[in-house]
Structure formats: C-alpha cells, structure tokens
Coordinates of C-alpha atoms in Angstrom, one line a residue:
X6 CA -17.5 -5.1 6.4
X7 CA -17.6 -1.6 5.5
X8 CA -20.1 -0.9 8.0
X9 CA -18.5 -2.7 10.5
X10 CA -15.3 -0.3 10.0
X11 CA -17.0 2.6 10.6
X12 CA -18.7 1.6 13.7
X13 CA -15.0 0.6 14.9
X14 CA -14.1 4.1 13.7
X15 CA -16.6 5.8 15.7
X16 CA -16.0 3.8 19.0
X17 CA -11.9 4.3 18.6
X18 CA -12.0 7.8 18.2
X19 CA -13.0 9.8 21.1
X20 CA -12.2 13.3 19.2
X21 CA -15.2 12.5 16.6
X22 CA -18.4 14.7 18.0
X23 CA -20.8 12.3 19.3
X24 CA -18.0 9.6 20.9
X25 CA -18.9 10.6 23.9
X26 CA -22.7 9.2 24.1
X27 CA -21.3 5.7 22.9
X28 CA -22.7 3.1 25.9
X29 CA -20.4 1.0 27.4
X30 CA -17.5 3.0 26.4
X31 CA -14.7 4.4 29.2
X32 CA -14.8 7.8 27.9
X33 CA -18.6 7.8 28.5
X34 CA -17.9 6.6 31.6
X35 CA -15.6 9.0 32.9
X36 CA -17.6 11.9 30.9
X37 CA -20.8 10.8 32.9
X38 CA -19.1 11.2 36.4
X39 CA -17.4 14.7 35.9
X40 CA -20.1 16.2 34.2
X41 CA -19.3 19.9 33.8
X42 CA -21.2 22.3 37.0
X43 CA -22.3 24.8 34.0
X44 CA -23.4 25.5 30.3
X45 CA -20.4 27.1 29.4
X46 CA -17.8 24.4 31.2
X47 CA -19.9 21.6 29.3
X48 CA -20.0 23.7 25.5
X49 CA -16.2 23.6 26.0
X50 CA -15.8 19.7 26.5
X51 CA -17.6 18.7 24.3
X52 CA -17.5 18.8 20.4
X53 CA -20.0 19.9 18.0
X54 CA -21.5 17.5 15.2
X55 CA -21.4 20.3 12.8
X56 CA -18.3 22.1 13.7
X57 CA -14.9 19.5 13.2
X58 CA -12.2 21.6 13.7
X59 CA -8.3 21.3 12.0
X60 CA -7.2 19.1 14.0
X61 CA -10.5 16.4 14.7
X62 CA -10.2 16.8 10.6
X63 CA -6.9 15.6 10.0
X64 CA -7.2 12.5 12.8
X65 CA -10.6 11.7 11.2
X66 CA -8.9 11.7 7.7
X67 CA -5.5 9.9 8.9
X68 CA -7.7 7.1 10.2
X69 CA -9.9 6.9 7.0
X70 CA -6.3 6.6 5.0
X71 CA -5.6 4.2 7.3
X72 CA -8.7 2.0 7.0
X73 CA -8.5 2.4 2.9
X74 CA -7.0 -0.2 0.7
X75 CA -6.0 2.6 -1.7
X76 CA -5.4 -0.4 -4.5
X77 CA -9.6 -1.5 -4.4
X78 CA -10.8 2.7 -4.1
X79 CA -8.8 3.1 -7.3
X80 CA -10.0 -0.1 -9.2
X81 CA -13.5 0.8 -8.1
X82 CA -13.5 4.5 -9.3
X83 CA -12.0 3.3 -12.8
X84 CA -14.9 0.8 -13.1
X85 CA -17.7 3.7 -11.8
X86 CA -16.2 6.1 -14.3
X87 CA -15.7 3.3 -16.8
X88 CA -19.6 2.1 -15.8
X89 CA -21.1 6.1 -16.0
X90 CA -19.9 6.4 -19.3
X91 CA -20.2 3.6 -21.4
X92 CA -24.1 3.3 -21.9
X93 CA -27.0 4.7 -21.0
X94 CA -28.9 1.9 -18.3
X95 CA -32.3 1.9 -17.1
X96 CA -33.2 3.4 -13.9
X97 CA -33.8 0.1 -12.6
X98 CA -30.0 -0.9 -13.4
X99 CA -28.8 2.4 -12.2
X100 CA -30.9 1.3 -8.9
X101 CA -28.6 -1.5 -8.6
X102 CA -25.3 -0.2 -9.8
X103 CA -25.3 2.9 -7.3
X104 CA -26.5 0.3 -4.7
X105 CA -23.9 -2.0 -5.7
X106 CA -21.1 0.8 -5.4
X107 CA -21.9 1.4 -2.0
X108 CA -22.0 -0.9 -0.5
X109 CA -18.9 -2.9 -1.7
X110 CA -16.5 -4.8 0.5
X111 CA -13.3 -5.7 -0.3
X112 CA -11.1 -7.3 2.6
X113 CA -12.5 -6.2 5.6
X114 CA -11.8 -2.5 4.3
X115 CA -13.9 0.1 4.0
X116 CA -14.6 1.0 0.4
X117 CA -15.6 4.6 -0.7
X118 CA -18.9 5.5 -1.8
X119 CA -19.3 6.5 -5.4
X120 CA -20.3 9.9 -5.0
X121 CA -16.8 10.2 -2.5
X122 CA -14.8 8.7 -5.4
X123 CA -16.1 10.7 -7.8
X124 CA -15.0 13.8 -5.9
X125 CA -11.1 12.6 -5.2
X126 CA -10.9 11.2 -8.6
X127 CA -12.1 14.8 -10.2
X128 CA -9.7 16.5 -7.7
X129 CA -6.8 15.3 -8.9
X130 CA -6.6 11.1 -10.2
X131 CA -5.4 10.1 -6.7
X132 CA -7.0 9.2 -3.2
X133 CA -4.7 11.7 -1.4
X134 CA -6.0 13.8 1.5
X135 CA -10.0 14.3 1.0
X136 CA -11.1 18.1 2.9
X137 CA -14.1 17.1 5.2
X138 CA -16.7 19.8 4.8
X139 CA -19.5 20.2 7.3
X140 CA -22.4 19.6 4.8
X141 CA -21.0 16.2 4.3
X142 CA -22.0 15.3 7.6
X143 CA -25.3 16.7 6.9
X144 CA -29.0 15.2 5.9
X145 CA -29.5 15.1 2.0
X146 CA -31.8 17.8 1.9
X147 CA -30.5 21.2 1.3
X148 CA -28.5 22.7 3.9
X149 CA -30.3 25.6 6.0
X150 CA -27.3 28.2 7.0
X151 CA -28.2 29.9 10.5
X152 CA -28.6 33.2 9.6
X153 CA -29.3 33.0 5.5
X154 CA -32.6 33.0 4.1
X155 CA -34.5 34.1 7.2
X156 CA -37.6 35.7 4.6
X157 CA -37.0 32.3 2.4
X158 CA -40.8 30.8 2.4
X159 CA -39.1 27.8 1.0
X160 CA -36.3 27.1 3.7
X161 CA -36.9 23.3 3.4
X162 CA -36.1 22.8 -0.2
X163 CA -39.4 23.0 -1.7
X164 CA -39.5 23.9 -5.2
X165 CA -39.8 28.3 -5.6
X166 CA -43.1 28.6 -6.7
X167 CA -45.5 25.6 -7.0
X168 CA -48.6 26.1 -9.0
X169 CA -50.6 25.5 -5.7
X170 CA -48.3 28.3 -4.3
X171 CA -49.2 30.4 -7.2
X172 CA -52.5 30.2 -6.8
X173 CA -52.3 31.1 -3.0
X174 CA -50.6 34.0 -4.1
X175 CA -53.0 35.0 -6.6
X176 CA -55.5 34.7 -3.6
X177 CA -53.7 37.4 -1.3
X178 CA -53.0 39.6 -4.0
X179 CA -57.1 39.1 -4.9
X180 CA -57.9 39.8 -1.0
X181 CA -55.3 42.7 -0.5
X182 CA -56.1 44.7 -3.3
X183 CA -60.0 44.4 -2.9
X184 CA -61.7 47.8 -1.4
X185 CA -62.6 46.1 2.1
X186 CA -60.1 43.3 2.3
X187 CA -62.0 40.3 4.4
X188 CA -60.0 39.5 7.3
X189 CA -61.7 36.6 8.0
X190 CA -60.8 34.9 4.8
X191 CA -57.2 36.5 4.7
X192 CA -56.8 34.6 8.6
X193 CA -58.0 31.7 6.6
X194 CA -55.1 31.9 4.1
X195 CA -52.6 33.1 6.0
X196 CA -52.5 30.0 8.4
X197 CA -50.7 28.0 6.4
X198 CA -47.9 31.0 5.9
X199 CA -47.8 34.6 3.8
X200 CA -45.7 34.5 0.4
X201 CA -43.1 36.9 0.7
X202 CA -44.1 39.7 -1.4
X203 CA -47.2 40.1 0.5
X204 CA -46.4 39.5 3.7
X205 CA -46.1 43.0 5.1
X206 CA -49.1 44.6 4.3
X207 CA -51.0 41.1 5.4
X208 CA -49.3 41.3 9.0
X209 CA -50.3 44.7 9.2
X210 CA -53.9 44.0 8.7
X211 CA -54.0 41.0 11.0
X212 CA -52.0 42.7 13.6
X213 CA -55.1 45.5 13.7
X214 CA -52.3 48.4 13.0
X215 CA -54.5 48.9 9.1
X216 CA -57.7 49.4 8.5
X217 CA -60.0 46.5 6.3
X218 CA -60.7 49.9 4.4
X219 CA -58.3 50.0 1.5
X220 CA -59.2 54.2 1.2
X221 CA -58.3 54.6 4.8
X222 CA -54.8 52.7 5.2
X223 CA -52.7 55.4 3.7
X224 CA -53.7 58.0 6.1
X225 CA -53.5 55.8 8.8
X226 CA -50.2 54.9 8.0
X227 CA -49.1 58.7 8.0
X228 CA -51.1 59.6 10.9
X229 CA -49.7 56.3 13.1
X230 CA -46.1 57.3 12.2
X231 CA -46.4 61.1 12.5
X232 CA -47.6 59.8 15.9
X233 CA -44.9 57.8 16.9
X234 CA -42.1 60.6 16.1
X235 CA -44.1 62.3 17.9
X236 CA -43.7 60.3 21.4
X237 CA -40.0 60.2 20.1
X238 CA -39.9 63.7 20.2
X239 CA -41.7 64.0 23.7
X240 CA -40.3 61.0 25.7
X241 CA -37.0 60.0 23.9
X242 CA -34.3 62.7 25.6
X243 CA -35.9 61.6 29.1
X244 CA -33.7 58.2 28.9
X245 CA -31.0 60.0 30.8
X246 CA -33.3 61.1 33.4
X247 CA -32.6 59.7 36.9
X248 CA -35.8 57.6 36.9
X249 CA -35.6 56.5 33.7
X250 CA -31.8 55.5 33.6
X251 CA -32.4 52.0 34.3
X252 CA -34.9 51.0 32.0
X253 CA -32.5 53.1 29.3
X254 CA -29.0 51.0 30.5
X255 CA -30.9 47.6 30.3
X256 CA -32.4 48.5 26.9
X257 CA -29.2 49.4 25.9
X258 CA -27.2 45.9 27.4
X259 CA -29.4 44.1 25.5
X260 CA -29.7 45.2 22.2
X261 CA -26.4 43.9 21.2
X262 CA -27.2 40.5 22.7
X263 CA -30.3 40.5 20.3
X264 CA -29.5 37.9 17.7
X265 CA -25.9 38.4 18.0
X266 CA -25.1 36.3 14.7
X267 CA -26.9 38.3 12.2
X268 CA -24.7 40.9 11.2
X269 CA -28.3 43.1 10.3
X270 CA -28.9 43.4 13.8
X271 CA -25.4 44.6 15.2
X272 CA -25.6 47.7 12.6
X273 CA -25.3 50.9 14.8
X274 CA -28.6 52.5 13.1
X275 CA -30.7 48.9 13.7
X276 CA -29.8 49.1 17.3
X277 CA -30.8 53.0 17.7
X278 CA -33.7 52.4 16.0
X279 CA -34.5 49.0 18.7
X280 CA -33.4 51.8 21.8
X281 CA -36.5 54.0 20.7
X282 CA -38.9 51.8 19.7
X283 CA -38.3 49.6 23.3
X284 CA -37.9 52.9 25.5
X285 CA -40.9 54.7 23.9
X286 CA -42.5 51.9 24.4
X287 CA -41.6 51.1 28.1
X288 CA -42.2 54.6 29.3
X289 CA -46.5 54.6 27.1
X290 CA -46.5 51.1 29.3
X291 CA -45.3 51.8 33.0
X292 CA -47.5 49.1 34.4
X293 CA -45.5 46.7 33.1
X294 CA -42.2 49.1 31.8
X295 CA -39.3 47.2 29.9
X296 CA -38.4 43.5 30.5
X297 CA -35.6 41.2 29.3
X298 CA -37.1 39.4 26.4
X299 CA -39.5 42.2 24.5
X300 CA -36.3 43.4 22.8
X301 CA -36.8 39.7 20.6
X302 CA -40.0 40.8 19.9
X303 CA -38.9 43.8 17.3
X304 CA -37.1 41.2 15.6
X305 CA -39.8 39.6 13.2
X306 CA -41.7 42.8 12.2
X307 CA -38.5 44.5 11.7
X308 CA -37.4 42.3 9.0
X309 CA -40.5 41.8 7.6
X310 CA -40.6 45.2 6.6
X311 CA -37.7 45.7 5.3
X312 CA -37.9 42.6 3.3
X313 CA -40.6 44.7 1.7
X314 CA -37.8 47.0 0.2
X315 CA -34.9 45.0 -0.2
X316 CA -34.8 42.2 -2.0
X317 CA -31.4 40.8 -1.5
X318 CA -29.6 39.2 1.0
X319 CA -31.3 40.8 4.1
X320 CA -29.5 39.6 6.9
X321 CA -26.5 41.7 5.4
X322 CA -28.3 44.2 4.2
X323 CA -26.8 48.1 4.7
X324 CA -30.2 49.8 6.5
X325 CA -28.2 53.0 5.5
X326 CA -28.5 52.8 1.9
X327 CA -32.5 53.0 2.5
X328 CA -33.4 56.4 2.0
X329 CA -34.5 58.6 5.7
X330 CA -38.0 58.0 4.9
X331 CA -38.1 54.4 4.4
X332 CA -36.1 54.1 7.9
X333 CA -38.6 56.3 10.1
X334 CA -41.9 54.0 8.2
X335 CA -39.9 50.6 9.1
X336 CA -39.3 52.3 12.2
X337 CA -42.4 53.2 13.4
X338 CA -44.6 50.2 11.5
X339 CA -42.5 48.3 13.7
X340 CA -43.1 49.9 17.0
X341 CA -47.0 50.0 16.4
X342 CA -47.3 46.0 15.5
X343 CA -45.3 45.0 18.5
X344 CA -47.3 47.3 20.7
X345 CA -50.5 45.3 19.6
X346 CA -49.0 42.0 20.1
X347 CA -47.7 43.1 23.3
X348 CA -51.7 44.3 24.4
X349 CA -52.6 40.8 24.2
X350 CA -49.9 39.4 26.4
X351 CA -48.6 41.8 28.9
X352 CA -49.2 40.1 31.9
X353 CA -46.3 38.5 30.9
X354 CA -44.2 41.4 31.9
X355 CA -45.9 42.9 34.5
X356 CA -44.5 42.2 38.0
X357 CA -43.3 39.0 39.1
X358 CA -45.1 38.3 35.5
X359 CA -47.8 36.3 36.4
X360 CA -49.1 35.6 32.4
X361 CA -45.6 33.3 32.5
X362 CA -46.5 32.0 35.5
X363 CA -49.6 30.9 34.3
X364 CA -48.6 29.6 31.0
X365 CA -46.1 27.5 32.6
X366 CA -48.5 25.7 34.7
X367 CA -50.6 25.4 32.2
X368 CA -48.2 23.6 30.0
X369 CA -47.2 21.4 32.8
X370 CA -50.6 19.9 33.0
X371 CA -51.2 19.6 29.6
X372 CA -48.2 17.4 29.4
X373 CA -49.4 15.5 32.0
X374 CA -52.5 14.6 30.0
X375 CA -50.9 14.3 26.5
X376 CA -48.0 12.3 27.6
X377 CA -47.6 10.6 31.0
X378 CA -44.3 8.9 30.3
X379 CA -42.4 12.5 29.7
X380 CA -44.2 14.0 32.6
X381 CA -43.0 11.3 35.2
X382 CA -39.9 11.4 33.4
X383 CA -39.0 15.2 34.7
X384 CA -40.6 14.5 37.7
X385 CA -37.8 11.7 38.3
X386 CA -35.1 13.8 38.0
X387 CA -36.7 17.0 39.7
X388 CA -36.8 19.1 36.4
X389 CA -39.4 21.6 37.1
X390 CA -41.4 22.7 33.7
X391 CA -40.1 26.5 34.6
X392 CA -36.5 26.0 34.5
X393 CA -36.8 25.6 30.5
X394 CA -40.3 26.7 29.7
X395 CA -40.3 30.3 30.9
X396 CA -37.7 31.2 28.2
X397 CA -40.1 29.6 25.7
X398 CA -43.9 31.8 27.5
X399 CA -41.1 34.7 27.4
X400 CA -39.7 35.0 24.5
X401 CA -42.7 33.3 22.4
X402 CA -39.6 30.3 20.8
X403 CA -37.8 32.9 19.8
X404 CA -34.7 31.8 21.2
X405 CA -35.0 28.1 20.2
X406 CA -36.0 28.6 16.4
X407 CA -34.3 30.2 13.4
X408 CA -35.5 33.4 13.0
X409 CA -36.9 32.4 9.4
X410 CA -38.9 29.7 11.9
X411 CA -40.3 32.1 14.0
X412 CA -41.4 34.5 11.2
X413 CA -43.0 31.4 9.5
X414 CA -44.5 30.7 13.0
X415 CA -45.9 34.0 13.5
X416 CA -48.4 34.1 9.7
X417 CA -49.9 31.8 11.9
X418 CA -49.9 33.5 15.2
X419 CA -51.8 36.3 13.9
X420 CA -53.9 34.1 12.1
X421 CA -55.2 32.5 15.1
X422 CA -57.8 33.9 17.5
X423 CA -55.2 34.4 20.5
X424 CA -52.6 33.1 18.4
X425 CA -49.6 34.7 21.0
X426 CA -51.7 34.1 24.1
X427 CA -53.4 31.0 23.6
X428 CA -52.2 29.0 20.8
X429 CA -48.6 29.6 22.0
X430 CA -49.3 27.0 24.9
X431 CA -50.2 23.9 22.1
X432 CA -47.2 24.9 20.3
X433 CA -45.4 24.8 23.0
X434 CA -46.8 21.5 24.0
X435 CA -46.4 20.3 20.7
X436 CA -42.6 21.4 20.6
X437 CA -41.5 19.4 23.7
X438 CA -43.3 16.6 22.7
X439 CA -41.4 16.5 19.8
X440 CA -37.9 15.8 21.5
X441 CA -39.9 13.1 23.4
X442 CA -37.3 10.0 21.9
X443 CA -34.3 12.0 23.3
X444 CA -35.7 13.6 26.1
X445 CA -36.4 10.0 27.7
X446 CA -33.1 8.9 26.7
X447 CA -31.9 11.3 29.1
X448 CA -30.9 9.7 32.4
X449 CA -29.9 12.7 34.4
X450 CA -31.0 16.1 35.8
X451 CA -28.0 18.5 33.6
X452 CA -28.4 16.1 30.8
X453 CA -32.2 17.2 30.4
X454 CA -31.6 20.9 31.0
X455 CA -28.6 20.7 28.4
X456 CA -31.1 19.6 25.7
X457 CA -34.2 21.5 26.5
X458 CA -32.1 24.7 26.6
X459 CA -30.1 23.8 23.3
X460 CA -32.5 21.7 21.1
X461 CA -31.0 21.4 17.4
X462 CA -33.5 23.3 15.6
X463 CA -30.9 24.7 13.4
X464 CA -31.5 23.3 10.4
X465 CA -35.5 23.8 10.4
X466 CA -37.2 25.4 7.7
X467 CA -40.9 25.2 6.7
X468 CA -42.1 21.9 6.8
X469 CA -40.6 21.3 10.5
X470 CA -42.9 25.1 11.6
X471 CA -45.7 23.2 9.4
X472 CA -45.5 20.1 11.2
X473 CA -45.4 21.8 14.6
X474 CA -48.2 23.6 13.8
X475 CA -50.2 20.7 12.9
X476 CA -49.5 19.3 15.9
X477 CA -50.5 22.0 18.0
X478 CA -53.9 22.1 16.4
X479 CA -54.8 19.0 16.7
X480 CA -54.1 19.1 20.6
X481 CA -56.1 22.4 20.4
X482 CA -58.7 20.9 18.8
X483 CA -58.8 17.9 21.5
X484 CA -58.4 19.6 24.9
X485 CA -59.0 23.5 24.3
X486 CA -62.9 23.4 24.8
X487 CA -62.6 20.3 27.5
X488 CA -63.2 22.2 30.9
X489 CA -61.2 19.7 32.8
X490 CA -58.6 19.3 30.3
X491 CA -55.9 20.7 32.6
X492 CA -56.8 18.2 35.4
X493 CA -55.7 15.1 35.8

C-alpha cells in the first residue's frame, strides 16, 4: 500500500529530517544516549524539516525512483490527463476522481499523486528525476517566507481586503481624521489589528507620543523631534567618554545581532540610527542605563514607520533613497514610542531586573493553576520557568515570533490597558500552553529546553497572533481580578 511505502521510507532512511524521533528505532536509540552537551553541537546533528540539502535530495529521490513502478505512474498520468480533458464532471465526480488518483495502489508500489504527475508529465513526458522543493513539504496554505511580508496584515492567506476589512478601515480612517480622535473607541478597534495604511499614526496615538487633538499633533511632532536632535546634539559625542564606553561598545555588539536575517536591519544607516536612539536613550535613563534586549524593542516602531513611506518590499528596502528629512522623523518617532513603552516596564531593566523576576514567577504560578499536567511535567525534569521564560518577560516574544507576528501582536499591546506589563503575562501563558502536546512528549531535561528555546513559529501569520490573543483574554478574563489566582 502506498501508505505503507512511505512509512517504510521514513523508517529506512535516517538522512530524512524527523528520522531521528521515530520510536523503537536504533538511530533513536543511539541519538537519545549521546545527546549533544550544547545548542550549537545539537543544530549540527540534526537536520531541518524545511532545509533538505543536495545530498538528503538526491537519496530521498533515488529511493522514491526506486519505490516507483515507472510503467503504472505513466499509465496513470495518461488516464489523469486523458480524464481532465475529456468532459467537464460534477464537483461531486471530481470529489471522487482526485480521491481516486491518490490514493491508488498498484503492486505494493507507491503510486504518485495527481498533482505530482502532473508536474513531471509537464516537465518533460517522462518520470525522470523530480527537484524536491521545500514548500512541497509544506502545509497547503500559503507559504510565510521568514523575513518577507513583515507589514502583510494578511500573512495567513486571507483574502486582501474583505468587505468586513473595508469597513474596519473606513472606521479608523473616520476616527483618525475626526478633530479629537476618541482613543477609547480607536483601543476598541485596534484590538483586533491596525490596517496597514493607518497603522502609524494609530500607534502614535495609543503609544501617548500625539495628542487626541488633531490641531495640535503637527507641532508636537516638530517640537518632539527638534527635541530629540537636540539630546543627539548634547549627549551623543559623550559615547567615547570613559564612563560611557561600555554602554556605547555593548550598544554597538548588538546592533548587528538584531534580526540578523533581514537585510533592512544590517544597513550601515539603520544601525547608526539604532546606536543613537539606544545610547540617547540609556544615558536620559541611568537608573536603569542600556540592557541586552531593548535594542529588539526599536525593531517594530521602526518598520512601522517606514512602512508609512515605502510601500514596497520593506525588508529590502534602501533607507538611503528616503530623503534626510524623512530619516531624522522615523528616527526620532521611533526613539519617543519606545521611550513610552519602556516607562511602563523598566523595572525590567533596572538592576538584577526585578520586573523579570517578577513576571517569571508570576507565569510559573499561573501555569500551575491553568494546567497541572505541564507544570509537574517541568518540575520532573528540573526545568525551572526562568531558563526559557526570561527571554520571553525580556524581549516581549520578540525572539520567538516573526517580526510581522510581533507587529501584529503589539496593535493589541497598545490596545490593552497594561498591554506590555500586564497582558504580556496571559500571552505568555497562553503561548506555552500552546506547545502543551509536544512539550509533554518530551521525556528529557535538553529535549524540553531545545523546544522552548526554538519553537517553530516560523510560518505564523495572523490567525496564529489572533488565536493567541484569544487565548490570553480569556485566561485574563478568568484569573486577572481573582485575588488568589496566583496561589495554589
């Protein structure tokens, strides 16, 4: 049976991604007992789903030439051909005939599906040497790249603009133009994401950088940047001062390490424009001064406004070929709405960062209430809720979404009331208990750090953020206003 071969397939080949978590087989077995001391030892033993190189291609095709009767492929492709274009059937029959195609079996062999015989037959009239490609391997909805699309509002396939889309649109446009915008209702709105177009000016008002006033926001714009250059101008050649050195050198390590895949962010002009923002920042903010993790936090308002003046492909996007002007307003819009999301959480970065700290525990009893069996589970094999949730308090998801995700996750942030202090826990909450099937399939202490460090969120788009946020809500909703909620 065709379905029998490829489960032989997939327990005979130990170069196919994914052989190795096969039960019961010796390569598991050995795997299980050697297990690599470190991240980087275990990445390179192991293969990726998504990422078959040459030579995993070529075995995995050799054995599918193998497996193929080549005589049956060819006799089905001349009768799906034969069958597509001789009459036009009913959608019931063409139910059934695509069905029927499928799942043939001929001789124990494995026949090919008719959209795969289709594509060799097209290529060429003969079943000769088929090039995997990666999104074959991939779910049927359309395929998310990591780094493309991050402004999309309709990452998960959802058609451009529905009419109740157009409507919501309508609605901002209604509420941003109005001569005192109302906040209240534009919260209201904005939970369930921004469109695009208005996105900018709608996280400027919720952020509390503009003024409800619509006569008033463009002289606080001019007076906020004017400010800005202004610390620039005062603070920014201290960075080579002996006390400031070290804040300057860590700023400057980690700008390059900030979303190192996005060719945006590894332009020399992006990353001087990240060194000011984060030093001027650090040195207004000594309490707390620069920490590892802030530097994500430019990300999302960055590219936000500049998706309000470029409407191509921003990720590749030249910042150069904006003119000076447009730079120094992205620039300094960008400083001003990090600095107010920062004002609501910056005990997280003030010594020994104790906001974290918090956070952390916080989560860890929540999970204890919402679900017992993960809780234990961690407690089995001594994974403490630190060892993979600070990254998540620190760097608000940042590092375990897309960055179209985490923009799509923030219209709701600033929506909420404590949306990056408060809300951030149920998300959270709502995010681990999401990986609750293969978190418990788990059986060891490296096994469960590997996944809650790398959790394949690549392909998320809206619906997954929309979902999440659902989630998060409802245990909100359910244990936010209980006093005892955090004890068992």
């Amino acid at each position: 049976m065709a379905s029998d071969g490829r489960r032989q397939f997939w327990k005979r080949n130990a170069k196919v991604p994914g052989s190795l978590l096969k039960e019961g087989s010796k390569m598991y077995a050995q795997s299980k007992s050697k297990r690599a001391s470190s991240f980087h030892e275990f990445a390179k033993s192991t293969s990726d789903a998504w990422d078959i190189g040459d030579d995993e291609e070529e075995e995995f095709t050799s054995f599918a030439s193998q497996s193929l009767n080549s005589k049956v492929a060819m006799a089905t492709a001349a009768q799906v051909i034969q069958n597509h274009n001789k009459l036009k059937e009913s959608p019931g029959e063409k139910m059934q005939q695509s069905e029927s195609i499928d799942e043939v079996k001929r001789n124990g062999k494995v026949v090919k599906s008719n959209s795969e015989v289709q594509l060799s037959v097209s290529s060429g009239g003969s079943l000769g040497r088929v090039t995997l490609q990666k999104q074959q391997s991939l779910p049927s909805r359309p395929v998310i790249p990591l780094v493309a699309r991050i402004a999309d509002q309709n990452a998960s396939g959802a058609p451009p603009m529905a009419i109740r889309e157009k409507s919501r649109h309508e609605k901002f446009k209604q509420l941003l133009s109005s001569a005192h915008t109302d906040l209240e209702e534009l919260r209201k709105y904005s939970w369930s994401g921004v469109p695009r177009e208005v996105r900018s000016v709608t996280w400027r008002l919720l952020s509390g950088y503009l003024p409800a006033n619509m006569e008033r926001r463009e002289i606080t714009l001019q007076r906020k940047r004017e400010e800005y250059f202004g610390f620039i101008e005062q603070y920014y050649d201290s960075r080579n001062e002996e006390h400031h050195q070290d804040t300057y050198r860590q700023i400057h390590i980690d700008i390059p390490r900030t979303n190192p895949l996005i060719p945006l962010f590894q332009q020399p002009s992006v990353q001087e424009i990240f060194e000011r923002i984060l030093f001027i920042w650090a040195i207004r903010h000594p309490a707390s001064g620069y920490v590892q993790g802030i530097n994500d936090l430019v990300t999302p308002f960055f590219v936000v406004f500049l998706s309000e003046h470029v409407e191509e492909d921003v990720e590749n996007f030249d910042v150069t070929n904006l003119s000076e002007t447009v730079q120094r307003n992205i620039e300094a819009d960008s400083f001003w709405c990090m600095s107010k999301l920062l004002d609501g959480i910056q005990d997280n970065y003030t010594f020994a960062q104790p906001g974290i700290q918090k956070k952390v525990k916080a989560l860890e009893e929540l999970i204890s209430r919402i679900d017992e069996h993960v809780h234990i589970h961690f407690r089995k094999y001594e994974v403490e809720y630190l060892q993979f949730a600070f990254r998540w308090m620190n760097n608000l998801l940042m590092r375990e979404l897309p960055l179209r995700c985490t923009i799509r996750l923030w219209d709701t942030y600033q929506s909420e009331p404590e949306g990056f202090s408060h809300f951030h826990l149920y998300v959270c909450a709502a995010f681990l208990i999401k990986w609750r099937k293969e978190i418990l399939e788990e059986d060891d202490f490296q096994g469960l750090l590997m996944l809650l460090q790398n959790l394949p969120t690549i392909h998320w788009g809206n619906e997954e953020v929309g979902l999440l946020l659902a989630e998060a809500y409802r245990l909100k909703y359910m244990f936010a206003d209980a006093p005892n909620h955090y004890r068992r």
